[in-house]
Short mmCIF file of C-alpha atoms in Angstrom, two decimals:
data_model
loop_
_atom_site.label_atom_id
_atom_site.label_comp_id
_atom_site.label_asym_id
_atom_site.label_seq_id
_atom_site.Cartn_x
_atom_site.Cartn_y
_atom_site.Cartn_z
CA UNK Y 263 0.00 0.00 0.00
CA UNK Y 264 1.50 3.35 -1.12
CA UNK Y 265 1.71 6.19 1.18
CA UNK Y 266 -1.32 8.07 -0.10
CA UNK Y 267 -3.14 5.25 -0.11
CA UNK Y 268 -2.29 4.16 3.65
CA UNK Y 269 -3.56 8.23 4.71
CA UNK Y 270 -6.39 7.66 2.96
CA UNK Y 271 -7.49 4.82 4.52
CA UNK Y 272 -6.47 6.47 7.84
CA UNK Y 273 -8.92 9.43 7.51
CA UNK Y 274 -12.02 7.38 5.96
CA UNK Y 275 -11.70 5.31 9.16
CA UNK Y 276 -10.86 8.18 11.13
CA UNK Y 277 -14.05 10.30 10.12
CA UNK Y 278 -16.10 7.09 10.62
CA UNK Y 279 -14.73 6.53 14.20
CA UNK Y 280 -14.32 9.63 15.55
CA UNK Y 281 -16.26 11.80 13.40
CA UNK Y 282 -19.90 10.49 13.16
CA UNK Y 283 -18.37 7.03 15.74
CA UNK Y 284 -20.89 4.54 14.09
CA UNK Y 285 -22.58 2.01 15.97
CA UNK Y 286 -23.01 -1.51 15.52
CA UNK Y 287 -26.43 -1.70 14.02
CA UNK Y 288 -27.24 1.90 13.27
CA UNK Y 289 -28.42 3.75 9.49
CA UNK Y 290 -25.70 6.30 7.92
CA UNK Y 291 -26.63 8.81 5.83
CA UNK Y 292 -24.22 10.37 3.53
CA UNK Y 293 -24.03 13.32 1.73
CA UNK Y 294 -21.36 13.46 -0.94
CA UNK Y 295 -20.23 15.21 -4.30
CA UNK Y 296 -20.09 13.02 -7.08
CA UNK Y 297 -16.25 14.14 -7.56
CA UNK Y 298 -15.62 12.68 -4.39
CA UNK Y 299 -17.07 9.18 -5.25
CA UNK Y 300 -14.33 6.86 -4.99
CA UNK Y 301 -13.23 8.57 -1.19
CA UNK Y 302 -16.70 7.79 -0.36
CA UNK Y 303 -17.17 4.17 -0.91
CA UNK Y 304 -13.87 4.31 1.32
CA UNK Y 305 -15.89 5.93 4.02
CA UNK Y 306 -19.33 3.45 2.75
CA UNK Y 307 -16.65 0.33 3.32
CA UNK Y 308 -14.91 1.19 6.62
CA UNK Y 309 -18.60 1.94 8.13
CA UNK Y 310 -20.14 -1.45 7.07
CA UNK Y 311 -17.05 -3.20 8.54
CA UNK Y 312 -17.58 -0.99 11.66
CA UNK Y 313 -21.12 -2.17 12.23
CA UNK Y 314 -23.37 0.01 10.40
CA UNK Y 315 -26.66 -1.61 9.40
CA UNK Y 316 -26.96 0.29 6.20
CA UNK Y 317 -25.12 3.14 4.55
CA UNK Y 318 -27.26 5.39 2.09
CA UNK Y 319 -25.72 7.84 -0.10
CA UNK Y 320 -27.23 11.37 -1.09
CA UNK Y 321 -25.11 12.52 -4.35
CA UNK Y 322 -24.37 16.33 -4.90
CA UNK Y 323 -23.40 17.79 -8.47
CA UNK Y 324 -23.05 21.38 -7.85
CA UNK Y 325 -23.17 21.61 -11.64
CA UNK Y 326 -27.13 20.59 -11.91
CA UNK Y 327 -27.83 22.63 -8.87
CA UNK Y 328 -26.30 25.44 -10.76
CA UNK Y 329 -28.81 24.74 -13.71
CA UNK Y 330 -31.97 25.07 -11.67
CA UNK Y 331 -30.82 29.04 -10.61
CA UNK Y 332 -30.10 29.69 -14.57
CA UNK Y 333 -33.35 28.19 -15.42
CA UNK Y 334 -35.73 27.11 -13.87
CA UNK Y 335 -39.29 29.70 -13.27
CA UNK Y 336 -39.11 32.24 -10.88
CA UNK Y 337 -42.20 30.61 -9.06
CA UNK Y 338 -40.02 27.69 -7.96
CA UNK Y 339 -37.06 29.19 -5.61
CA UNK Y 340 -39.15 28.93 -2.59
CA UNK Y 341 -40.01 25.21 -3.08
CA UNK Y 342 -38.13 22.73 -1.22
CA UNK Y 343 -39.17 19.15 -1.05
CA UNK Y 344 -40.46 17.61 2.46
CA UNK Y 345 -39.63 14.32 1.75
CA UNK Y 346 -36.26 14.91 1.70
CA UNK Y 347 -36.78 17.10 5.28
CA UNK Y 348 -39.00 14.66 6.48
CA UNK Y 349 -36.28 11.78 6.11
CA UNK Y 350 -33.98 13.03 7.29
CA UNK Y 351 -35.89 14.17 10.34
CA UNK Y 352 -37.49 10.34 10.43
CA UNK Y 353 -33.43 8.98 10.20
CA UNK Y 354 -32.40 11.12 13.33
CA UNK Y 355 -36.02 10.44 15.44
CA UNK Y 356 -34.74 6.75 14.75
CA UNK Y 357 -30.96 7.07 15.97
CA UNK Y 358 -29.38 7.49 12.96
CA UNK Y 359 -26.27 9.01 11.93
CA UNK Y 360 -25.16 12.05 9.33
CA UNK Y 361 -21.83 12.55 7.53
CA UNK Y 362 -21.75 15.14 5.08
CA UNK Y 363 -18.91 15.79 2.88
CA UNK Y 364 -19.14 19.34 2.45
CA UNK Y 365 -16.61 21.56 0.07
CA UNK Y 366 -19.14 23.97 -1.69
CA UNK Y 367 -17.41 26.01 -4.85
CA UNK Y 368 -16.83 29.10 -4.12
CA UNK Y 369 -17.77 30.51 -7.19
CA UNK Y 370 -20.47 28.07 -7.94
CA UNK Y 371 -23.51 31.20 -7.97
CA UNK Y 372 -21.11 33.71 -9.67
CA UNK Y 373 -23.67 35.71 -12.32
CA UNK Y 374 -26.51 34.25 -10.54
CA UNK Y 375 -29.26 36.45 -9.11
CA UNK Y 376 -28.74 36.82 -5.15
CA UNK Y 377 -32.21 36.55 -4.59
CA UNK Y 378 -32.70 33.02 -6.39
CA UNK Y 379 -30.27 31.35 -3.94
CA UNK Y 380 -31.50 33.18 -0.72
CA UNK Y 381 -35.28 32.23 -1.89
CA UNK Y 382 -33.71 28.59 -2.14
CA UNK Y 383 -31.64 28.75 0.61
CA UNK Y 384 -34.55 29.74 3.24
CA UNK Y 385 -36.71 27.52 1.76
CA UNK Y 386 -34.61 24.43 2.48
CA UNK Y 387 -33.92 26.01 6.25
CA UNK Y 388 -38.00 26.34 7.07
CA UNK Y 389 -38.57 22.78 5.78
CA UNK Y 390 -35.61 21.47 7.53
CA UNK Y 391 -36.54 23.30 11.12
CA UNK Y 392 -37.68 20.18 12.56
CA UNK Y 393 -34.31 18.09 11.42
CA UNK Y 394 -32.09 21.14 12.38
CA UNK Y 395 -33.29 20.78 16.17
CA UNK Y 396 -31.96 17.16 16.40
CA UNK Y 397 -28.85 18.49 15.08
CA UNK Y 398 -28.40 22.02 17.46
CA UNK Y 399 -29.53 20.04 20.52
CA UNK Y 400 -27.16 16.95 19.62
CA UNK Y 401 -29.80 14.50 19.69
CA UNK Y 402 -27.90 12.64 16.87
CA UNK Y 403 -23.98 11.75 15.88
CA UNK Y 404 -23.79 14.20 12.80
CA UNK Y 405 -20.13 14.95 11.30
CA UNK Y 406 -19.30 17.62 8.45
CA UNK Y 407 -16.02 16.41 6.68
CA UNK Y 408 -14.45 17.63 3.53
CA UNK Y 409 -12.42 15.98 0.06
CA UNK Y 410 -11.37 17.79 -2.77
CA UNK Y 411 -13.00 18.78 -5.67
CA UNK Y 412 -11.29 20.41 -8.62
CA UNK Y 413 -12.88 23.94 -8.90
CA UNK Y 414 -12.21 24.12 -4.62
CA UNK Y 415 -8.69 23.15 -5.26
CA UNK Y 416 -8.74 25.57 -8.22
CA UNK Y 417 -9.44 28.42 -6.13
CA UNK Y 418 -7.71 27.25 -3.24
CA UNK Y 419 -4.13 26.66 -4.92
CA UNK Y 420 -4.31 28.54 -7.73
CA UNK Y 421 -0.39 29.53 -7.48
CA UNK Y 422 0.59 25.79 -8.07
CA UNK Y 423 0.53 23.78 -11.84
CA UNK Y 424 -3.15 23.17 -12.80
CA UNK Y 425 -2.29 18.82 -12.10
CA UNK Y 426 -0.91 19.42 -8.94
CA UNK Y 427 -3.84 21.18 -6.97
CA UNK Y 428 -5.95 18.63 -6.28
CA UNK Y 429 -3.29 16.32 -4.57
CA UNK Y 430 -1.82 19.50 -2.65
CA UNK Y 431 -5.64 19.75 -1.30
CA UNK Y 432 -5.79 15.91 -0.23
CA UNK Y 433 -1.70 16.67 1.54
CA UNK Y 434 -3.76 19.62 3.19
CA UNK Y 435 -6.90 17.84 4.16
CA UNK Y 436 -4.98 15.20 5.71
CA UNK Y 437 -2.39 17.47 7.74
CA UNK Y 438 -5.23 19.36 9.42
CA UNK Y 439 -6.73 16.45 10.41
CA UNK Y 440 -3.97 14.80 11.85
CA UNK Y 441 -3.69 11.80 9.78
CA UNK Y 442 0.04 10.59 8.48
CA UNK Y 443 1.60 10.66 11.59
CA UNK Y 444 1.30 8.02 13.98
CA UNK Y 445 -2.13 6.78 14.93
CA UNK Y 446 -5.05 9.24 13.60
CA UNK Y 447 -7.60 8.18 16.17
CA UNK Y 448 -5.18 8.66 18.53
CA UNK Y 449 -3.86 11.79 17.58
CA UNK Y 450 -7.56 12.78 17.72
CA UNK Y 451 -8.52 11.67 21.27
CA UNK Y 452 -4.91 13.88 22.36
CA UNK Y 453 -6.69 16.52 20.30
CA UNK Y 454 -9.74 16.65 21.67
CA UNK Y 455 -8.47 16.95 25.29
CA UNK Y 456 -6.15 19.77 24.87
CA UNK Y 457 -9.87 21.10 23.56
CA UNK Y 458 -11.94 19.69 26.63
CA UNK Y 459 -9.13 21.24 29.35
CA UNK Y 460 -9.13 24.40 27.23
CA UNK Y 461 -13.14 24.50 27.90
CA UNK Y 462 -13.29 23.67 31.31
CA UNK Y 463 -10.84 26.33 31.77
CA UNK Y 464 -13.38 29.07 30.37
CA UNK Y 465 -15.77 27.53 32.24
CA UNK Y 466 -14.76 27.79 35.20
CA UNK Y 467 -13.92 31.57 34.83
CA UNK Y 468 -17.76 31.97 33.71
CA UNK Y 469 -17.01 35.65 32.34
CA UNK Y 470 -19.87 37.79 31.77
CA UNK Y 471 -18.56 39.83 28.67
CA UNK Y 472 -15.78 39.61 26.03
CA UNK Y 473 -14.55 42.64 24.99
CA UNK Y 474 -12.66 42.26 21.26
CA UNK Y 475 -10.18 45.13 19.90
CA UNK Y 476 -8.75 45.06 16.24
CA UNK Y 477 -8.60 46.85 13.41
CA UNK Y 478 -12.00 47.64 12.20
CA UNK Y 479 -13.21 46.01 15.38
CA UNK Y 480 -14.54 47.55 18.55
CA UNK Y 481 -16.92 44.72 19.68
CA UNK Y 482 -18.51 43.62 23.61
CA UNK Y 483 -20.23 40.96 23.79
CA UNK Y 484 -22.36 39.70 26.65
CA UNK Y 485 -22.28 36.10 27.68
CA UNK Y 486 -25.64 34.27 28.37
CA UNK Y 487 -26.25 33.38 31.82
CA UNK Y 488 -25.77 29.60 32.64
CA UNK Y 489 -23.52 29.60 29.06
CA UNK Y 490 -21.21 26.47 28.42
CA UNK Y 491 -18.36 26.12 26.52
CA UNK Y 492 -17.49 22.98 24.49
CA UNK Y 493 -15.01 22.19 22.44
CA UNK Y 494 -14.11 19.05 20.04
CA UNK Y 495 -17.30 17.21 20.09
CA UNK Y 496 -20.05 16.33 22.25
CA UNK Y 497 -22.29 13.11 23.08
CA UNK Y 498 -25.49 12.53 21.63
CA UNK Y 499 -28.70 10.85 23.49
CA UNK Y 500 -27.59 7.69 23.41
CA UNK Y 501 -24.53 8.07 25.22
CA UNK Y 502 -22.43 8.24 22.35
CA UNK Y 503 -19.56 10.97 21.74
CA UNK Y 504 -19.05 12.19 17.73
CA UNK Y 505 -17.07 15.39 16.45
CA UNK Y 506 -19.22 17.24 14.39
CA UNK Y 507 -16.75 18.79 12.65
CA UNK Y 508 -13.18 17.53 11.63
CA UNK Y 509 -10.89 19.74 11.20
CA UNK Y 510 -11.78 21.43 14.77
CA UNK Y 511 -9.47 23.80 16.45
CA UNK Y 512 -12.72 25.96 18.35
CA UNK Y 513 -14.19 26.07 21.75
CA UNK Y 514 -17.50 28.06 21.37
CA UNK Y 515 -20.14 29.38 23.61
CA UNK Y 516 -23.60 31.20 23.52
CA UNK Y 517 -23.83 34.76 23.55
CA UNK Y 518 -26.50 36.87 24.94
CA UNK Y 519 -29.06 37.83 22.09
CA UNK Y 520 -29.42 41.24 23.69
CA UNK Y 521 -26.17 41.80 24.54
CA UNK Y 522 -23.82 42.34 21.56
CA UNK Y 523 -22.64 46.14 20.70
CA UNK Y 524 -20.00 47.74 18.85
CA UNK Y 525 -18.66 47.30 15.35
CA UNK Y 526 -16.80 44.22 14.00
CA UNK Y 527 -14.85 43.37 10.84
CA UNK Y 528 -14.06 40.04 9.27
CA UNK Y 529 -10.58 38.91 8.41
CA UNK Y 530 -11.29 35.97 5.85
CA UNK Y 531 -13.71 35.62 2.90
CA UNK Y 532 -16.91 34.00 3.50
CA UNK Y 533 -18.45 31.50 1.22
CA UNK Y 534 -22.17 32.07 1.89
CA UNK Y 535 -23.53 28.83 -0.27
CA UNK Y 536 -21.35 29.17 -3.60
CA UNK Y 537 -21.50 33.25 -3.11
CA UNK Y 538 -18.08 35.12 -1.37
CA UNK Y 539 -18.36 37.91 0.84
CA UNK Y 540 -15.09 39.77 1.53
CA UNK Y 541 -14.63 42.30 4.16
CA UNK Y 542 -17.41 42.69 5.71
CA UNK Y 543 -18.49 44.96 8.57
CA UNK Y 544 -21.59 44.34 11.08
CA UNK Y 545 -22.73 47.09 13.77
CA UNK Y 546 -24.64 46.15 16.78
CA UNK Y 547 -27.01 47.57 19.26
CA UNK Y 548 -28.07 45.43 21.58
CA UNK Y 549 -27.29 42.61 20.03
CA UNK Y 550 -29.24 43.86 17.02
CA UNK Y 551 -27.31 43.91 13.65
CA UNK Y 552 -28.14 48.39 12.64
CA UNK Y 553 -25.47 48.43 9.62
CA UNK Y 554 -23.72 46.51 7.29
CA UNK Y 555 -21.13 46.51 4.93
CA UNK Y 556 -18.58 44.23 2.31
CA UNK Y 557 -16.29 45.36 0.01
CA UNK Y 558 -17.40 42.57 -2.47
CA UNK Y 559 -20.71 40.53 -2.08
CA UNK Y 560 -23.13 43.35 0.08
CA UNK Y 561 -25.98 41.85 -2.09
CA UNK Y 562 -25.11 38.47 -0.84
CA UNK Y 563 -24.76 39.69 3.59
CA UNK Y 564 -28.14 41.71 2.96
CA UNK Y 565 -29.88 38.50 1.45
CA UNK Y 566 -28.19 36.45 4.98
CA UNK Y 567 -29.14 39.33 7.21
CA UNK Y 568 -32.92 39.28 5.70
CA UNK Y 569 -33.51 35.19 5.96
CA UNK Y 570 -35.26 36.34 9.74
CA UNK Y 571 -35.88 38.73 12.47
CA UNK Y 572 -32.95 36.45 14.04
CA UNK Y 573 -30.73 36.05 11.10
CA UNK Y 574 -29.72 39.68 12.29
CA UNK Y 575 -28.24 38.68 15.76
CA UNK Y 576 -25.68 36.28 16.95
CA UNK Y 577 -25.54 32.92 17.54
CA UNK Y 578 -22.13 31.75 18.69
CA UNK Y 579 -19.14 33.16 20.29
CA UNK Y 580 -16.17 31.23 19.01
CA UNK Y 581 -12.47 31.40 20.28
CA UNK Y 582 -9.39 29.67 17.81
CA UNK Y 583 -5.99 31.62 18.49
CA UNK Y 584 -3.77 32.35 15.90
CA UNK Y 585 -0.90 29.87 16.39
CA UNK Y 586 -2.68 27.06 15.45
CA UNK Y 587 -2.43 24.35 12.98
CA UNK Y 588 -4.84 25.29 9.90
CA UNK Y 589 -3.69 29.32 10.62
CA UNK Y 590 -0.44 28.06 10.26
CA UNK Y 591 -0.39 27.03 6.92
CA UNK Y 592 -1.47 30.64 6.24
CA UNK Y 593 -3.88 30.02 3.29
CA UNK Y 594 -7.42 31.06 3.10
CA UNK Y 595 -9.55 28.39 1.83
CA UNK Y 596 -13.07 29.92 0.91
CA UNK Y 597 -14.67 27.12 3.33
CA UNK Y 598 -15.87 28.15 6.63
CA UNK Y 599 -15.58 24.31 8.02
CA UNK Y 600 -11.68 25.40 7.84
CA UNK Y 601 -11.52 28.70 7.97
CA UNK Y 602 -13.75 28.88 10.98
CA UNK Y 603 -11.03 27.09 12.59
CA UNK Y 604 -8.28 28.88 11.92
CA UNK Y 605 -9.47 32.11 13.35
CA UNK Y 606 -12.01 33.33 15.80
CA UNK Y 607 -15.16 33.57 14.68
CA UNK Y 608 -19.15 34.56 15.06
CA UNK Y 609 -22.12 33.05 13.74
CA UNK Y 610 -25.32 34.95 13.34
CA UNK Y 611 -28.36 33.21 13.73
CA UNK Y 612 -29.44 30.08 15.13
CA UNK Y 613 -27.12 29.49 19.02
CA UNK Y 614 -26.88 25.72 19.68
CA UNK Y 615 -28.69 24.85 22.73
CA UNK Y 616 -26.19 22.55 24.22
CA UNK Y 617 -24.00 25.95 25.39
CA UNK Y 618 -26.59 26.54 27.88
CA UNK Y 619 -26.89 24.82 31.32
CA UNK Y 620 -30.46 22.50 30.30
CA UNK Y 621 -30.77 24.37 27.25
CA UNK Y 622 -31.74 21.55 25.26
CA UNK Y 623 -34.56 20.90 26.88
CA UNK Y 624 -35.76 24.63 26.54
CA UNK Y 625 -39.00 25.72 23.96
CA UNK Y 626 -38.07 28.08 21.39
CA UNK Y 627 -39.32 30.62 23.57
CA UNK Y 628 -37.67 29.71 27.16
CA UNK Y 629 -34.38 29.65 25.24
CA UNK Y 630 -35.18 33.44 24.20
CA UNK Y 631 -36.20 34.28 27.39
CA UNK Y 632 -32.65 33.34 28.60
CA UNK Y 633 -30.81 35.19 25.77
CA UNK Y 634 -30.42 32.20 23.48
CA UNK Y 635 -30.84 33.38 19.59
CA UNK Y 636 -33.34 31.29 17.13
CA UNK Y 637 -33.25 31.53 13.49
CA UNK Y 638 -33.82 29.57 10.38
CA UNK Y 639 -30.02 29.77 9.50
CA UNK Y 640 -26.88 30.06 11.21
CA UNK Y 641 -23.73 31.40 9.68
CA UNK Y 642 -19.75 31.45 10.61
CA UNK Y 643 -18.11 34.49 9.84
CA UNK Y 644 -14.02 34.82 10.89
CA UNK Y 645 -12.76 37.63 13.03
CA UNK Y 646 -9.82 36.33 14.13
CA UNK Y 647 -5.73 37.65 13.32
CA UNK Y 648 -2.63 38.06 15.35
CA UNK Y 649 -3.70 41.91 15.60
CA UNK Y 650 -6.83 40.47 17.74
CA UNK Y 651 -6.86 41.70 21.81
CA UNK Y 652 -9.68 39.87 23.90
CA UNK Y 653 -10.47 41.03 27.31
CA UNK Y 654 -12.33 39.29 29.65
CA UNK Y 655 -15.02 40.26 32.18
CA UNK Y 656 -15.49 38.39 35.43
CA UNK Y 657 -18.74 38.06 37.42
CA UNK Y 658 -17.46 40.11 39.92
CA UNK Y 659 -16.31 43.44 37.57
CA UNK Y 660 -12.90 42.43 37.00
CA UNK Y 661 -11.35 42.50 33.84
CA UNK Y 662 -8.58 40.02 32.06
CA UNK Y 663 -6.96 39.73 29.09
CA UNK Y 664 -7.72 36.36 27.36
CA UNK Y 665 -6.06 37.11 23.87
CA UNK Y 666 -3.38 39.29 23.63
CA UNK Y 667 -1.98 39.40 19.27
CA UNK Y 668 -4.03 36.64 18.55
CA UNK Y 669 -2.80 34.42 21.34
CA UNK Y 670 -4.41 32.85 24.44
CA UNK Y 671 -3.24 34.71 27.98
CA UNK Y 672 -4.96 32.21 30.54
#
């Protein structure tokens, strides 16, 4: 076996054992572009031989997708099928698992009308409400992974020969995910405890605000009460402990909905669905998103910021310091899976439940009441450079730095 093939082999067993951590007897459902197909009956293989009962495969061709937004009537962009929603809601109700191997091109939409997608896009999230609280509250093992496809490694490596991009993107994938040297699910569990002693750190401090200085970014943000930080993965209700996503480098809390104000300025690109936003600015007031800006896809944040009343505050507090492994190899790769993890990040929208003592066992409206956010969508956006200060507030008034140029202080 040659040395690619032996990494290979490594990460499909890697993102079946630690990533979604199949269970003798249990359904897998995964999503996968049709570029991808041979990694995938990899993944298909190494989960049958770890005991799943069945493996189904939902095939993605970003090409066809692209087709419906150039043609199809203008009457059909807020139609999304339940059955698919309903499936997938019926596969996690019955303990099933999701891997989805998600690498969207980043300039899959370019030319297409903003409002098509966004129509689409909120569409999909209404129908899929009922599945998306399985996966907030961690009801189910659910893992987002990524392989390369050409036009990703296109944009991704575009300063290397044409034939070479697409293996530099596997060397990459494979790096930041700790697989080539020594044991991969070993060098995962090592991971994921540097990660769980980082959050019970932050815990235990339980500050009330975080107060972020950069440039272009004057930010405090409130904490909820009863917040928890987590950090690598979680366990689901049966006891059983997945990584939803791999690369991970995070530990991420809730913020209060109400709480957020300032200005704040991103430091990476975001892919929002196959459309790139660069530079963009937010301003809150209490918590409430009162101005925007980009200085390329402003059409594309408006359409985000308009999905809901929620889409406009955030979600998630997230904390990655600069030194890390996928900052490191100082590329941006128009995916927020990675680039979320390279740098410290929001999300506006949806909060995950989980970060709040019993909030997964909160109504819509409890979780409100208590500062969580709710939305139909839920968005990464990164933040994070070595110019980045974060201070600290502690119950009791006092103040502490927590980043200093990027770095962790505590």
């Amino acid at each position: 076996m040659d040395g690619f093939t032996k990494k290979l082999e490594q990460y499909a067993e890697l993102v079946v054992k630690v990533g979604v951590n199949i269970q003798k007897g249990q359904v897998l459902h995964l999503q996968s572009p049709i570029e991808a197909a041979e990694f995938t009956r990899l993944v298909v293989q190494k989960a049958y031989e770890a005991g799943a009962k069945y493996v189904e495969i939902e095939w993605e061709d970003e090409a066809s997708t692209r087709l419906r937004y150039e043609y199809a009537s203008e009457d059909t962009f807020d139609y999304y099928p339940t059955f698919k929603a309903e499936a997938l809601e019926k596969l996690a109700a019955e303990g099933g698992a999701v891997m989805h191997i998600k690498v969207p091109d980043p300039e899959l939409y370019r030319g297409i009308d903003s409002s098509r997608v966004a129509r689409a896009t909120k569409a999909a999230a209404a129908a899929r409400k009922g599945y998306q609280q399985f996966v907030r509250t961690n009801q189910l093992a659910w893992c987002l992974i990524k392989a390369p496809t050409r036009a990703w490694a296109n944009k991704v490596f575009a300063d290397l020969p044409e034939n070479e991009r697409v293996d530099a993107m596997w060397e990459t994938i494979f790096r930041m995910n700790r697989v080539g040297e020594g044991d991969a699910v070993e060098n995962w569990q090592n991971h994921i405890q540097t990660l769980k002693d980082m959050q019970a750190k932050l815990n235990e401090k339980n500050y009330k605000s975080l107060h972020y200085r950069a440039p272009g970014t004057d930010l405090k943000v409130e904490l909820a009460p009863d917040h928890l930080w987590l950090g690598g993965g979680d366990t689901n209700r049966a006891g059983v402990y997945f990584v939803a996503n791999m690369p991970t480098e995070e530990v991420y809390t809730m913020p209060n909905r109400t709480g957020v104000n300032g200005t704040v300025t991103s430091t990476m690109p975001l892919n929002l669905n196959g459309r790139l936003v660069e530079k963009l600015s937010l301003t809150f007031e209490n918590g409430r998103v009162v101005a925007f800006d980009a200085e390329s896809g402003r059409e594309h944040l408006e359409s985000l910021l308009d999905t809901d009343e929620g889409a406009k505050y955030l979600g998630e507090v997230a904390l990655v310091p600069y030194d890390s492994p996928i900052s490191n190899l100082n590329r941006v790769f128009y995916n927020t899976g990675i680039d979320e993890n390279a740098s410290c990040h929001f999300a506006l929208g949806s909060c995950y439940p989980v970060n709040m003592k019993g909030g997964a066992d909160l109504t819509q409206n409890q979780l409100l009441a208590r500062g969580g956010n709710s939305s139909l969508t839920h968005v990464d956006f990164m933040v994070g450079s070595n110019q980045m200060d974060i201070d600290g507030e502690l119950q009791d008034g006092t103040v502490e730095p927590v980043f200093r140029a990027g770095q962790w202080t505590i």
